Short mmCIF file of C-alpha atoms in Angstrom, two decimals:
data_model
loop_
_atom_site.label_atom_id
_atom_site.label_comp_id
_atom_site.label_asym_id
_atom_site.label_seq_id
_atom_site.Cartn_x
_atom_site.Cartn_y
_atom_site.Cartn_z
CA PHE P 1 -7.05 -9.12 6.11
CA GLU P 2 -6.72 -6.12 8.43
CA SER P 3 -7.55 -8.27 11.44
CA THR P 4 -4.80 -10.78 10.60
CA MET P 5 -2.26 -7.94 10.29
CA ARG P 6 -2.78 -7.16 13.95
CA ARG P 7 -0.95 -10.38 14.82
CA ARG P 8 2.83 -10.32 15.07
CA GLY P 9 4.54 -12.69 12.68
CA THR P 10 1.96 -12.32 9.90
CA TRP P 11 3.48 -12.34 6.42
CA VAL P 12 2.32 -9.58 4.04
CA ASP P 13 3.29 -8.01 0.73
CA VAL P 14 4.53 -4.44 1.13
CA GLN P 15 5.09 -1.86 -1.61
CA ALA P 16 8.51 -0.25 -1.53
CA ARG P 17 9.77 3.01 -2.94
CA GLY P 18 9.58 2.88 -6.70
CA GLY P 19 6.48 0.71 -6.66
CA ASP P 20 8.01 -2.76 -6.31
CA TRP P 21 6.36 -5.29 -4.01
CA TRP P 22 8.31 -7.40 -1.49
CA PRO P 23 7.29 -9.92 1.14
CA GLY P 24 7.52 -8.68 4.71
CA ARG P 25 6.61 -9.74 8.22
CA VAL P 26 4.67 -7.81 10.88
CA VAL P 27 6.98 -7.33 13.87
CA ALA P 28 4.94 -4.85 15.92
CA VAL P 29 1.42 -3.43 16.12
CA LEU P 30 1.15 0.22 17.14
CA ASP P 31 -2.46 1.45 17.53
CA ASN P 32 -3.67 1.67 13.92
CA LYS P 33 -0.24 1.09 12.41
CA VAL P 34 1.96 -1.95 11.90
CA GLU P 35 5.72 -2.20 11.68
CA VAL P 36 6.84 -4.49 8.87
CA ARG P 37 10.33 -5.95 8.39
CA THR P 38 11.46 -6.94 4.91
CA PRO P 39 14.42 -9.33 4.67
CA THR P 40 15.72 -7.89 1.41
CA ILE P 41 15.40 -4.12 1.22
CA GLN P 42 16.23 -1.14 3.40
CA TRP P 43 13.96 1.82 3.93
CA SER P 44 14.87 5.47 4.40
CA GLY P 45 17.57 5.99 7.01
CA GLY P 46 18.94 2.49 6.47
CA GLU P 47 16.20 0.87 8.56
CA ASP P 48 15.02 -2.64 7.71
CA THR P 49 11.47 -1.91 8.93
CA ILE P 50 8.72 0.51 7.95
CA GLN P 51 5.59 1.67 9.78
CA LEU P 52 2.38 1.92 7.74
CA PRO P 53 -1.31 2.37 8.59
CA ILE P 54 -3.14 -0.94 8.73
CA SER P 55 -5.53 0.33 6.04
CA SER P 56 -2.69 1.34 3.68
CA ARG P 57 -2.97 0.14 0.09
CA ARG P 58 0.77 -0.58 0.29
CA LEU P 59 -0.02 -3.58 2.50
CA GLN P 60 -1.62 -6.56 0.76
CA PRO P 61 -2.08 -10.28 1.52
CA HIS P 62 1.08 -12.35 1.26
CA MET P 63 1.92 -13.56 -2.27
CA SER P 64 -0.92 -11.53 -3.80
CA HIS P 65 1.65 -9.21 -5.41
CA THR P 66 4.80 -11.33 -5.10
CA PRO P 67 5.68 -14.75 -6.55
CA PRO P 68 5.40 -17.89 -4.38
CA ARG P 69 8.64 -18.86 -2.68
CA LEU P 70 10.42 -21.98 -3.91
CA GLN P 71 9.63 -25.19 -2.03
CA SER P 72 12.70 -27.02 -0.74
CA ASP P 73 11.38 -30.47 -1.63
CA THR P 74 11.07 -29.52 -5.30
CA ILE P 75 14.53 -28.00 -5.67
CA GLU P 76 17.31 -29.94 -7.34
CA PRO P 77 20.59 -28.83 -8.96
CA GLY P 78 19.86 -27.61 -12.47
CA LYS P 79 16.46 -26.13 -11.60
CA GLU P 80 15.89 -22.82 -13.38
CA ALA P 81 14.85 -19.74 -11.42
CA ASP P 82 14.68 -15.94 -11.46
CA LEU P 83 17.19 -14.14 -9.24
CA TYR P 84 17.16 -10.47 -8.22
CA CYS P 85 20.36 -8.43 -8.29
CA PHE P 86 20.63 -5.41 -6.00
CA SER P 87 23.60 -3.97 -7.90
CA CYS P 88 21.77 -3.57 -11.21
CA ASP P 89 18.24 -3.50 -9.75
CA ALA P 90 16.98 -6.19 -12.11
CA TRP P 91 15.80 -9.80 -12.18
CA HIS P 92 17.99 -12.30 -14.06
CA GLU P 93 17.55 -15.83 -15.32
CA ALA P 94 19.47 -18.13 -12.98
CA VAL P 95 20.21 -21.79 -12.33
CA ILE P 96 20.46 -23.56 -8.98
CA THR P 97 23.85 -25.27 -9.02
CA GLY P 98 23.88 -26.96 -5.65
CA LYS P 99 21.91 -27.84 -2.54
CA LEU P 100 23.95 -27.47 0.63
CA GLU P 101 23.67 -29.62 3.74
CA ASP P 102 21.82 -26.93 5.71
CA GLY P 103 19.17 -26.63 2.99
CA ARG P 104 20.62 -23.48 1.50
CA LEU P 105 21.30 -23.16 -2.22
CA SER P 106 24.08 -22.03 -4.49
CA VAL P 107 22.77 -20.03 -7.44
CA GLU P 108 24.52 -18.78 -10.58
CA CYS P 109 23.54 -16.47 -13.41
CA ASP P 110 25.18 -14.35 -16.11
CA CYS P 111 25.37 -11.34 -13.78
CA SER P 112 28.39 -11.85 -11.51
CA ASP P 113 27.00 -9.40 -8.92
CA ALA P 114 23.89 -11.55 -8.50
CA VAL P 115 25.67 -14.91 -8.00
CA ARG P 116 25.02 -16.40 -4.56
CA ALA P 117 27.15 -19.12 -3.01
CA SER P 118 24.62 -19.64 -0.21
CA LEU P 119 21.01 -18.55 -0.25
CA PRO P 120 17.90 -19.73 1.67
CA HIS P 121 15.51 -21.63 -0.57
CA ASP P 122 12.65 -19.28 0.37
CA ALA P 123 14.61 -16.06 -0.09
CA PRO P 124 12.43 -13.27 -1.53
CA ILE P 125 15.05 -12.57 -4.21
CA LEU P 126 14.61 -16.08 -5.63
CA CYS P 127 11.52 -17.33 -7.46
CA GLY P 128 10.47 -19.63 -10.28
CA ARG P 129 11.77 -19.09 -13.79
CA GLY P 130 9.67 -16.71 -15.82
CA CYS P 131 8.02 -14.87 -12.94
CA TYR P 132 9.89 -11.72 -13.97
CA THR P 133 12.17 -12.64 -16.86
CA SER P 134 9.94 -14.29 -19.46
CA SER P 135 8.60 -12.48 -22.52
CA ASN P 136 5.19 -12.59 -20.82
CA PRO P 137 6.10 -12.33 -17.11
CA THR P 138 3.66 -13.33 -14.42
CA TYR P 139 4.79 -10.39 -12.28
CA THR P 140 5.99 -6.95 -13.32
CA ARG P 141 8.21 -4.36 -11.74
CA GLY P 142 6.59 -1.37 -10.11
CA THR P 143 7.05 2.24 -11.20
CA TRP P 144 7.31 5.56 -9.42
CA GLU P 145 4.13 6.58 -11.26
CA SER P 146 2.11 3.70 -9.79
CA TYR P 147 3.61 4.38 -6.36
CA LEU P 148 2.65 8.07 -6.50
CA GLU P 149 -0.76 7.20 -7.87
CA ASN P 150 -1.40 4.89 -4.91
CA LEU P 151 -0.33 7.60 -2.48
CA ALA P 152 -2.61 10.14 -4.14
CA THR P 153 -5.52 7.67 -4.07
CA GLU P 154 -4.97 7.08 -0.36
CA ALA P 155 -4.87 10.82 0.27
CA CYS P 156 -8.12 11.31 -1.66
CA ALA P 157 -9.82 8.60 0.39
CA GLY P 158 -8.53 10.16 3.61
CA GLY P 159 -9.79 13.58 2.56
CA GLU P 160 -13.26 12.25 1.81
CA LEU P 161 -13.38 10.61 5.24
CA LEU P 162 -12.35 13.91 6.83
CA VAL P 163 -15.15 15.74 5.02
CA ALA P 164 -17.71 13.24 6.30
CA ALA P 165 -16.25 13.34 9.82
CA SER P 166 -16.39 17.17 9.84
CA LYS P 167 -20.09 17.11 8.97
CA ARG P 168 -20.84 14.52 11.66
CA TRP P 169 -18.87 16.50 14.23
CA ALA P 170 -20.72 19.71 13.44
CA VAL P 171 -24.17 18.10 13.56
CA ASN P 172 -23.37 16.35 16.86
CA SER P 173 -21.67 19.32 18.52
CA VAL P 174 -23.30 21.78 20.93
CA VAL P 175 -26.98 21.86 19.90
CA VAL P 176 -28.95 25.06 20.12
CA GLU P 177 -32.27 24.33 21.81
CA PRO P 178 -35.16 25.67 19.65
CA ASP P 179 -37.69 28.05 21.17
CA VAL P 180 -40.90 26.22 22.11
CA GLY P 181 -43.60 27.05 19.59
CA ALA P 182 -41.27 29.17 17.48
CA GLY P 183 -41.55 27.37 14.16
CA SER P 184 -40.72 23.92 15.48
CA ASN P 185 -43.38 22.39 13.25
CA ASP P 186 -41.86 24.05 10.20
CA THR P 187 -38.47 22.64 11.12
CA ALA P 188 -39.86 19.14 11.49
CA GLY P 189 -41.74 19.37 8.20
CA ALA P 190 -38.69 20.64 6.35
CA GLY P 191 -36.56 17.73 7.51
CA ALA P 192 -39.07 15.00 6.85
CA GLY P 193 -38.18 14.30 3.24
CA ALA P 194 -34.89 16.12 2.76
CA GLY P 195 -32.61 13.05 3.12
CA ASP P 196 -28.86 13.43 2.77
CA ASP P 197 -29.21 16.75 0.91
CA THR P 198 -29.98 18.50 4.22
CA ALA P 199 -26.60 17.70 5.80
CA ASP P 200 -25.19 21.18 5.23
CA SER P 201 -28.40 22.91 6.35
CA GLU P 202 -28.44 20.77 9.50
CA ILE P 203 -24.99 22.06 10.30
CA GLU P 204 -26.30 25.61 10.07
CA GLU P 205 -29.53 25.00 12.02
CA LEU P 206 -28.53 22.52 14.74
CA ALA P 207 -24.92 23.24 15.57
CA HIS P 208 -23.44 25.99 17.66
CA PRO P 209 -22.46 28.86 15.30
CA SER P 210 -18.74 28.61 16.04
CA ALA P 211 -18.78 24.83 15.49
CA ALA P 212 -20.64 25.25 12.21
CA THR P 213 -18.17 27.85 10.98
CA THR P 214 -15.18 25.71 11.91
CA ALA P 215 -16.68 22.63 10.25
CA ARG P 216 -17.55 24.58 7.12
CA LEU P 217 -13.96 25.85 6.80
CA ILE P 218 -12.58 22.34 7.31
CA ILE P 219 -14.96 20.91 4.72
CA GLU P 220 -14.19 23.58 2.12
CA THR P 221 -10.43 23.26 2.57
CA THR P 222 -10.51 19.46 2.48
CA GLU P 223 -12.74 19.38 -0.59
CA GLN P 224 -10.28 21.65 -2.39
CA ALA P 225 -7.42 19.33 -1.42
CA VAL P 226 -9.35 16.26 -2.59
CA THR P 227 -10.10 17.95 -5.92
CA ALA P 228 -6.42 18.82 -6.38
CA LEU P 229 -5.38 15.23 -5.59
CA GLN P 230 -7.94 13.83 -8.01
CA GLU P 231 -6.58 16.09 -10.73
CA MET P 232 -3.06 14.90 -9.91
CA CYS P 233 -4.20 11.26 -10.18
CA ALA P 234 -5.70 11.97 -13.60
CA ALA P 235 -2.50 13.70 -14.70
CA LEU P 236 -0.37 10.77 -13.53
CA GLN P 237 -2.56 8.30 -15.38
CA GLU P 238 -2.37 10.37 -18.55
CA ALA P 239 1.39 10.77 -18.24
CA THR P 240 1.96 7.03 -17.89
CA GLN P 241 -0.12 6.03 -20.90
CA PRO P 242 2.02 4.63 -23.72
CA THR P 243 2.59 7.03 -26.61
CA PRO P 244 0.61 5.88 -29.66
CA PRO P 245 2.67 5.19 -32.78
CA ALA P 246 2.90 7.99 -35.31
CA ALA P 247 0.43 7.75 -38.18
#
């Protein structure tokens, strides 16, 4: 999926503020980031695009988190649909009342703010009946809690990568050449069966002292941050659990 996102014009699902998912289109690729334009929502500052890392959890394959768009050849007046209203930030049951000559649709519903006299058939704010409005909807609205939880999870993953990178950097930094005959056999014997558990000791023994100190400080600080983020994730999950009924 990440490789396809590097092509301009690729459709994706992007998570907006508040946790909702909307279809968007890649309009630019910037190193390890992509710029995505969504035809329905505006981002901070009134922009219609947002830049996100290609590996962001907020970018997912198209229609994996959003309903399929309506197909023009299956649309006739009287067809039922779900229609999103920006004024009340809700999905409403709607009915397609007409099909215009240019292929656009007229759509009506009980919410006057949501009524559209002309709307593209594949508009992201229009989808099949029941996707959002049925008693057992196929798709659900996002929440700030899920949005924050995703951000915290991404931060945790980034912190863990930074810890690993710090250890690799320290081990591969300026190496202190051992004295010939000064315990080299002991060093080789000690490392023969140590495995991954020797990573920290390798930092101490192989790396330049200043590099080892710097790496150790980075690792300790990052591990503390990862722990704090993991605790925040757990707190968010606990806070969003439904309250059990009173006995």
